[in-house]
Amino acid sequence: QVQLVESGGGLVQTGGSLRLSCAASGRTSVISNTAWFRQAPGKEREFVAAINWSGGRTWYADSVKDRFIISRDNGKNTVYLKMNSLKPDATAVFYCAARGITSGPYNYWGQGTQVTVSE
């Protein structure tokens, strides 16, 4: 099993920045890709960004491209999401997710961390 714990959420003003962290523990050797998703109030969960195990490949939702940066430190078993130029529509619970098979479903999820962007 893999356990994921997010941290770094909080309240920030429009235009500000936050860095989220996702710490993995357990059988981390089975992880291929790690991703961030978010769920805003009243909306469905949506993909934000993903990174492969080596960190050599990244993927972003069009809405966050050029403003968010996903990275990882395998020595710390941690994936980061640096969010810049935040807008109020970024207010959501952000979830970290991981999968063992590159093209399979994300089957490991964290509990989420709240990000609130004030106007």
Short mmCIF file of N, CA and C in Angstrom, two decimals:
data_model
loop_
_atom_site.label_atom_id
_atom_site.label_comp_id
_atom_site.label_asym_id
_atom_site.label_seq_id
_atom_site.Cartn_x
_atom_site.Cartn_y
_atom_site.Cartn_z
N GLN A 1 0.84 -1.20 0.00
CA GLN A 1 0.00 0.00 0.00
C GLN A 1 0.87 1.25 0.00
N VAL A 2 0.29 2.31 -0.52
CA VAL A 2 0.96 3.60 -0.56
C VAL A 2 0.09 4.61 0.20
N GLN A 3 0.72 5.39 1.04
CA GLN A 3 0.02 6.46 1.73
C GLN A 3 0.53 7.80 1.22
N LEU A 4 -0.41 8.72 1.00
CA LEU A 4 -0.07 10.06 0.51
C LEU A 4 -0.61 11.09 1.49
N VAL A 5 0.22 12.06 1.84
CA VAL A 5 -0.19 13.11 2.77
C VAL A 5 0.15 14.46 2.16
N GLU A 6 -0.89 15.27 1.94
CA GLU A 6 -0.69 16.61 1.38
C GLU A 6 -0.50 17.63 2.51
N SER A 7 0.19 18.70 2.18
CA SER A 7 0.35 19.82 3.11
C SER A 7 0.63 21.07 2.29
N GLY A 8 0.57 22.22 2.94
CA GLY A 8 0.92 23.47 2.29
C GLY A 8 -0.24 24.33 1.87
N GLY A 9 -1.46 23.83 2.04
CA GLY A 9 -2.61 24.64 1.68
C GLY A 9 -2.80 25.79 2.65
N GLY A 10 -3.70 26.69 2.30
CA GLY A 10 -3.97 27.81 3.17
C GLY A 10 -4.70 28.91 2.44
N LEU A 11 -4.69 30.10 3.05
CA LEU A 11 -5.36 31.27 2.50
C LEU A 11 -4.31 32.19 1.88
N VAL A 12 -4.57 32.63 0.66
CA VAL A 12 -3.64 33.52 -0.03
C VAL A 12 -4.45 34.54 -0.82
N GLN A 13 -3.89 35.70 -1.03
CA GLN A 13 -4.56 36.73 -1.79
C GLN A 13 -4.38 36.50 -3.29
N THR A 14 -5.25 37.07 -4.07
CA THR A 14 -5.14 37.01 -5.52
C THR A 14 -3.76 37.50 -5.95
N GLY A 15 -3.15 36.72 -6.86
CA GLY A 15 -1.82 37.06 -7.32
C GLY A 15 -0.70 36.44 -6.51
N GLY A 16 -1.04 35.86 -5.38
CA GLY A 16 -0.04 35.26 -4.51
C GLY A 16 0.36 33.87 -4.96
N SER A 17 1.23 33.26 -4.15
CA SER A 17 1.76 31.93 -4.47
C SER A 17 1.65 31.01 -3.27
N LEU A 18 1.58 29.72 -3.57
CA LEU A 18 1.62 28.67 -2.55
C LEU A 18 2.38 27.49 -3.12
N ARG A 19 3.00 26.73 -2.24
CA ARG A 19 3.62 25.48 -2.65
C ARG A 19 3.01 24.34 -1.84
N LEU A 20 2.39 23.42 -2.56
CA LEU A 20 1.82 22.22 -1.93
C LEU A 20 2.85 21.10 -1.96
N SER A 21 2.78 20.26 -0.94
CA SER A 21 3.66 19.10 -0.87
C SER A 21 2.83 17.83 -0.74
N CYS A 22 3.31 16.76 -1.33
CA CYS A 22 2.68 15.45 -1.22
C CYS A 22 3.75 14.44 -0.83
N ALA A 23 3.69 13.99 0.41
CA ALA A 23 4.68 13.04 0.91
C ALA A 23 4.14 11.63 0.80
N ALA A 24 4.90 10.75 0.16
CA ALA A 24 4.49 9.36 -0.01
C ALA A 24 5.24 8.46 0.97
N SER A 25 4.55 7.43 1.43
CA SER A 25 5.18 6.43 2.29
C SER A 25 4.60 5.07 1.96
N GLY A 26 5.22 4.04 2.49
CA GLY A 26 4.77 2.68 2.18
C GLY A 26 5.53 2.13 1.00
N ARG A 27 4.84 1.43 0.10
CA ARG A 27 5.47 0.81 -1.07
C ARG A 27 5.64 1.82 -2.20
N THR A 28 6.47 2.82 -1.95
CA THR A 28 6.63 3.89 -2.94
C THR A 28 7.30 3.41 -4.22
N SER A 29 7.93 2.25 -4.17
CA SER A 29 8.60 1.73 -5.36
C SER A 29 7.62 1.36 -6.45
N VAL A 30 6.33 1.20 -6.12
CA VAL A 30 5.35 0.82 -7.15
C VAL A 30 4.82 2.03 -7.90
N ILE A 31 5.14 3.24 -7.45
CA ILE A 31 4.57 4.45 -8.04
C ILE A 31 5.23 4.74 -9.39
N SER A 32 4.38 5.00 -10.39
CA SER A 32 4.89 5.46 -11.69
C SER A 32 4.66 6.97 -11.78
N ASN A 33 3.41 7.37 -11.91
CA ASN A 33 3.09 8.80 -12.00
C ASN A 33 2.43 9.30 -10.72
N THR A 34 2.67 10.57 -10.41
CA THR A 34 1.99 11.25 -9.32
C THR A 34 1.33 12.50 -9.88
N ALA A 35 0.13 12.79 -9.41
CA ALA A 35 -0.62 13.91 -9.96
C ALA A 35 -1.29 14.73 -8.87
N TRP A 36 -1.68 15.93 -9.26
CA TRP A 36 -2.51 16.79 -8.42
C TRP A 36 -3.85 16.97 -9.12
N PHE A 37 -4.90 16.85 -8.35
CA PHE A 37 -6.24 17.14 -8.79
C PHE A 37 -6.82 18.19 -7.84
N ARG A 38 -7.91 18.81 -8.25
CA ARG A 38 -8.58 19.75 -7.37
C ARG A 38 -10.08 19.63 -7.54
N GLN A 39 -10.78 19.98 -6.47
CA GLN A 39 -12.23 19.99 -6.51
C GLN A 39 -12.74 21.25 -5.86
N ALA A 40 -13.34 22.09 -6.68
CA ALA A 40 -13.92 23.34 -6.19
C ALA A 40 -15.32 23.06 -5.67
N PRO A 41 -15.85 23.93 -4.81
CA PRO A 41 -17.20 23.72 -4.27
C PRO A 41 -18.23 23.58 -5.37
N GLY A 42 -19.00 22.53 -5.32
CA GLY A 42 -20.06 22.31 -6.29
C GLY A 42 -19.60 21.83 -7.64
N LYS A 43 -18.32 21.52 -7.78
CA LYS A 43 -17.80 21.08 -9.08
C LYS A 43 -17.17 19.70 -8.95
N GLU A 44 -16.95 19.08 -10.10
CA GLU A 44 -16.31 17.78 -10.12
C GLU A 44 -14.80 17.94 -9.94
N ARG A 45 -14.18 16.86 -9.47
CA ARG A 45 -12.74 16.85 -9.34
C ARG A 45 -12.10 16.95 -10.73
N GLU A 46 -11.06 17.75 -10.86
CA GLU A 46 -10.41 17.92 -12.16
C GLU A 46 -8.90 17.78 -12.05
N PHE A 47 -8.32 17.35 -13.12
CA PHE A 47 -6.87 17.18 -13.21
C PHE A 47 -6.17 18.54 -13.23
N VAL A 48 -5.04 18.64 -12.53
CA VAL A 48 -4.26 19.86 -12.51
C VAL A 48 -2.89 19.64 -13.17
N ALA A 49 -2.14 18.66 -12.67
CA ALA A 49 -0.80 18.42 -13.19
C ALA A 49 -0.34 17.03 -12.79
N ALA A 50 0.63 16.50 -13.53
CA ALA A 50 1.18 15.18 -13.22
C ALA A 50 2.65 15.15 -13.56
N ILE A 51 3.35 14.20 -12.96
CA ILE A 51 4.79 14.05 -13.20
C ILE A 51 5.13 12.57 -13.13
N ASN A 52 6.06 12.13 -13.98
CA ASN A 52 6.43 10.73 -13.94
C ASN A 52 7.49 10.50 -12.85
N TRP A 53 7.87 9.23 -12.66
CA TRP A 53 8.73 8.90 -11.53
C TRP A 53 10.09 9.61 -11.60
N SER A 54 10.65 9.68 -12.79
CA SER A 54 11.97 10.28 -12.92
C SER A 54 11.92 11.80 -12.86
N GLY A 55 10.72 12.35 -13.07
CA GLY A 55 10.60 13.80 -13.14
C GLY A 55 10.88 14.36 -14.51
N GLY A 56 11.16 13.48 -15.45
CA GLY A 56 11.52 13.94 -16.77
C GLY A 56 10.34 14.34 -17.64
N ARG A 57 9.14 13.93 -17.24
CA ARG A 57 7.95 14.29 -18.01
C ARG A 57 6.90 14.88 -17.08
N THR A 58 6.28 15.94 -17.55
CA THR A 58 5.22 16.59 -16.79
C THR A 58 4.05 16.89 -17.72
N TRP A 59 2.88 16.99 -17.13
CA TRP A 59 1.65 17.30 -17.86
C TRP A 59 0.87 18.33 -17.04
N TYR A 60 0.19 19.24 -17.74
CA TYR A 60 -0.56 20.28 -17.05
C TYR A 60 -1.92 20.48 -17.73
N ALA A 61 -2.90 20.85 -16.91
CA ALA A 61 -4.16 21.32 -17.47
C ALA A 61 -3.90 22.67 -18.12
N ASP A 62 -4.61 22.94 -19.19
CA ASP A 62 -4.41 24.21 -19.91
C ASP A 62 -4.64 25.41 -19.00
N SER A 63 -5.53 25.28 -18.04
CA SER A 63 -5.89 26.41 -17.19
C SER A 63 -4.77 26.82 -16.24
N VAL A 64 -3.80 25.94 -16.01
CA VAL A 64 -2.73 26.26 -15.05
C VAL A 64 -1.35 26.30 -15.71
N LYS A 65 -1.30 25.94 -16.96
CA LYS A 65 -0.01 25.92 -17.66
C LYS A 65 0.65 27.29 -17.59
N ASP A 66 1.93 27.33 -17.36
CA ASP A 66 2.74 28.55 -17.25
C ASP A 66 2.60 29.25 -15.91
N ARG A 67 1.67 28.79 -15.05
CA ARG A 67 1.55 29.39 -13.72
C ARG A 67 1.87 28.40 -12.62
N PHE A 68 1.61 27.11 -12.85
CA PHE A 68 1.86 26.07 -11.86
C PHE A 68 3.05 25.24 -12.32
N ILE A 69 3.84 24.79 -11.36
CA ILE A 69 4.98 23.93 -11.66
C ILE A 69 4.97 22.72 -10.75
N ILE A 70 4.98 21.53 -11.35
CA ILE A 70 5.04 20.29 -10.58
C ILE A 70 6.47 19.77 -10.61
N SER A 71 6.93 19.29 -9.48
CA SER A 71 8.30 18.77 -9.39
C SER A 71 8.33 17.67 -8.33
N ARG A 72 9.44 16.97 -8.25
CA ARG A 72 9.53 15.91 -7.25
C ARG A 72 10.95 15.78 -6.72
N ASP A 73 11.03 15.30 -5.50
CA ASP A 73 12.31 14.98 -4.86
C ASP A 73 12.20 13.54 -4.40
N ASN A 74 12.74 12.62 -5.18
CA ASN A 74 12.60 11.21 -4.87
C ASN A 74 13.36 10.81 -3.61
N GLY A 75 14.37 11.58 -3.26
CA GLY A 75 15.08 11.31 -2.01
C GLY A 75 14.19 11.51 -0.80
N LYS A 76 13.21 12.39 -0.96
CA LYS A 76 12.27 12.68 0.12
C LYS A 76 10.90 12.06 -0.15
N ASN A 77 10.78 11.32 -1.26
CA ASN A 77 9.48 10.74 -1.65
C ASN A 77 8.38 11.79 -1.63
N THR A 78 8.68 12.95 -2.16
CA THR A 78 7.75 14.08 -2.11
C THR A 78 7.58 14.71 -3.48
N VAL A 79 6.35 15.03 -3.81
CA VAL A 79 6.01 15.76 -5.02
C VAL A 79 5.48 17.13 -4.61
N TYR A 80 5.85 18.14 -5.36
CA TYR A 80 5.47 19.51 -5.04
C TYR A 80 4.62 20.10 -6.16
N LEU A 81 3.79 21.06 -5.80
CA LEU A 81 3.05 21.85 -6.78
C LEU A 81 3.21 23.31 -6.39
N LYS A 82 4.02 24.02 -7.15
CA LYS A 82 4.18 25.46 -6.91
C LYS A 82 3.15 26.19 -7.73
N MET A 83 2.34 26.96 -7.06
CA MET A 83 1.24 27.67 -7.72
C MET A 83 1.51 29.17 -7.65
N ASN A 84 1.61 29.79 -8.79
CA ASN A 84 1.88 31.22 -8.89
C ASN A 84 0.69 31.95 -9.49
N SER A 85 0.66 33.26 -9.27
CA SER A 85 -0.39 34.11 -9.85
C SER A 85 -1.77 33.51 -9.60
N LEU A 86 -2.03 33.19 -8.37
CA LEU A 86 -3.29 32.52 -8.03
C LEU A 86 -4.48 33.45 -8.21
N LYS A 87 -5.57 32.86 -8.67
CA LYS A 87 -6.81 33.58 -8.88
C LYS A 87 -7.89 32.98 -7.97
N PRO A 88 -8.95 33.73 -7.68
CA PRO A 88 -10.01 33.19 -6.82
C PRO A 88 -10.61 31.88 -7.32
N ASP A 89 -10.61 31.67 -8.65
CA ASP A 89 -11.19 30.43 -9.16
C ASP A 89 -10.32 29.21 -8.85
N ALA A 90 -9.16 29.42 -8.26
CA ALA A 90 -8.31 28.31 -7.83
C ALA A 90 -8.73 27.77 -6.47
N THR A 91 -9.66 28.44 -5.81
CA THR A 91 -10.13 27.97 -4.51
C THR A 91 -10.72 26.58 -4.65
N ALA A 92 -10.12 25.63 -3.93
CA ALA A 92 -10.53 24.23 -4.06
C ALA A 92 -9.80 23.40 -3.02
N VAL A 93 -10.23 22.16 -2.88
CA VAL A 93 -9.44 21.17 -2.15
C VAL A 93 -8.53 20.51 -3.17
N PHE A 94 -7.24 20.52 -2.89
CA PHE A 94 -6.27 19.91 -3.78
C PHE A 94 -5.89 18.54 -3.25
N TYR A 95 -5.92 17.57 -4.15
CA TYR A 95 -5.61 16.19 -3.80
C TYR A 95 -4.38 15.69 -4.55
N CYS A 96 -3.57 14.95 -3.86
CA CYS A 96 -2.44 14.26 -4.49
C CYS A 96 -2.89 12.83 -4.80
N ALA A 97 -2.46 12.32 -5.94
CA ALA A 97 -2.83 10.96 -6.33
C ALA A 97 -1.64 10.28 -7.00
N ALA A 98 -1.58 8.97 -6.89
CA ALA A 98 -0.49 8.22 -7.50
C ALA A 98 -1.03 6.94 -8.12
N ARG A 99 -0.30 6.43 -9.10
CA ARG A 99 -0.71 5.17 -9.73
C ARG A 99 0.53 4.34 -10.00
N GLY A 100 0.28 3.03 -10.02
CA GLY A 100 1.39 2.11 -10.24
C GLY A 100 1.62 1.83 -11.70
N ILE A 101 0.55 1.85 -12.50
CA ILE A 101 0.66 1.58 -13.93
C ILE A 101 0.51 2.90 -14.67
N THR A 102 1.43 3.16 -15.59
CA THR A 102 1.49 4.46 -16.25
C THR A 102 0.16 4.89 -16.86
N SER A 103 -0.52 3.97 -17.47
CA SER A 103 -1.77 4.32 -18.15
C SER A 103 -3.00 3.90 -17.36
N GLY A 104 -2.81 3.45 -16.13
CA GLY A 104 -3.92 2.98 -15.33
C GLY A 104 -4.56 4.08 -14.52
N PRO A 105 -5.55 3.72 -13.73
CA PRO A 105 -6.23 4.73 -12.90
C PRO A 105 -5.35 5.15 -11.72
N TYR A 106 -5.62 6.34 -11.22
CA TYR A 106 -4.95 6.78 -10.00
C TYR A 106 -5.65 6.07 -8.84
N ASN A 107 -4.94 5.15 -8.23
CA ASN A 107 -5.59 4.34 -7.20
C ASN A 107 -5.10 4.63 -5.78
N TYR A 108 -4.21 5.58 -5.63
CA TYR A 108 -3.79 6.02 -4.30
C TYR A 108 -4.09 7.52 -4.19
N TRP A 109 -4.78 7.90 -3.11
CA TRP A 109 -5.20 9.29 -2.94
C TRP A 109 -4.88 9.77 -1.53
N GLY A 110 -4.54 11.05 -1.45
CA GLY A 110 -4.38 11.68 -0.15
C GLY A 110 -5.71 12.22 0.33
N GLN A 111 -5.68 12.84 1.50
CA GLN A 111 -6.92 13.33 2.12
C GLN A 111 -7.30 14.72 1.63
N GLY A 112 -6.38 15.40 0.96
CA GLY A 112 -6.66 16.72 0.42
C GLY A 112 -6.19 17.84 1.32
N THR A 113 -5.92 18.97 0.70
CA THR A 113 -5.54 20.18 1.44
C THR A 113 -6.28 21.37 0.83
N GLN A 114 -6.83 22.21 1.68
CA GLN A 114 -7.66 23.32 1.22
C GLN A 114 -6.80 24.50 0.78
N VAL A 115 -7.12 25.02 -0.39
CA VAL A 115 -6.49 26.25 -0.88
C VAL A 115 -7.61 27.27 -1.10
N THR A 116 -7.47 28.42 -0.49
CA THR A 116 -8.46 29.48 -0.63
C THR A 116 -7.76 30.74 -1.11
N VAL A 117 -8.25 31.27 -2.22
CA VAL A 117 -7.68 32.48 -2.80
C VAL A 117 -8.69 33.60 -2.63
N SER A 118 -8.32 34.62 -1.88
CA SER A 118 -9.23 35.74 -1.63
C SER A 118 -9.02 36.84 -2.66
N GLU A 119 -10.08 37.60 -2.88
CA GLU A 119 -10.01 38.68 -3.88
C GLU A 119 -9.32 39.91 -3.32
#
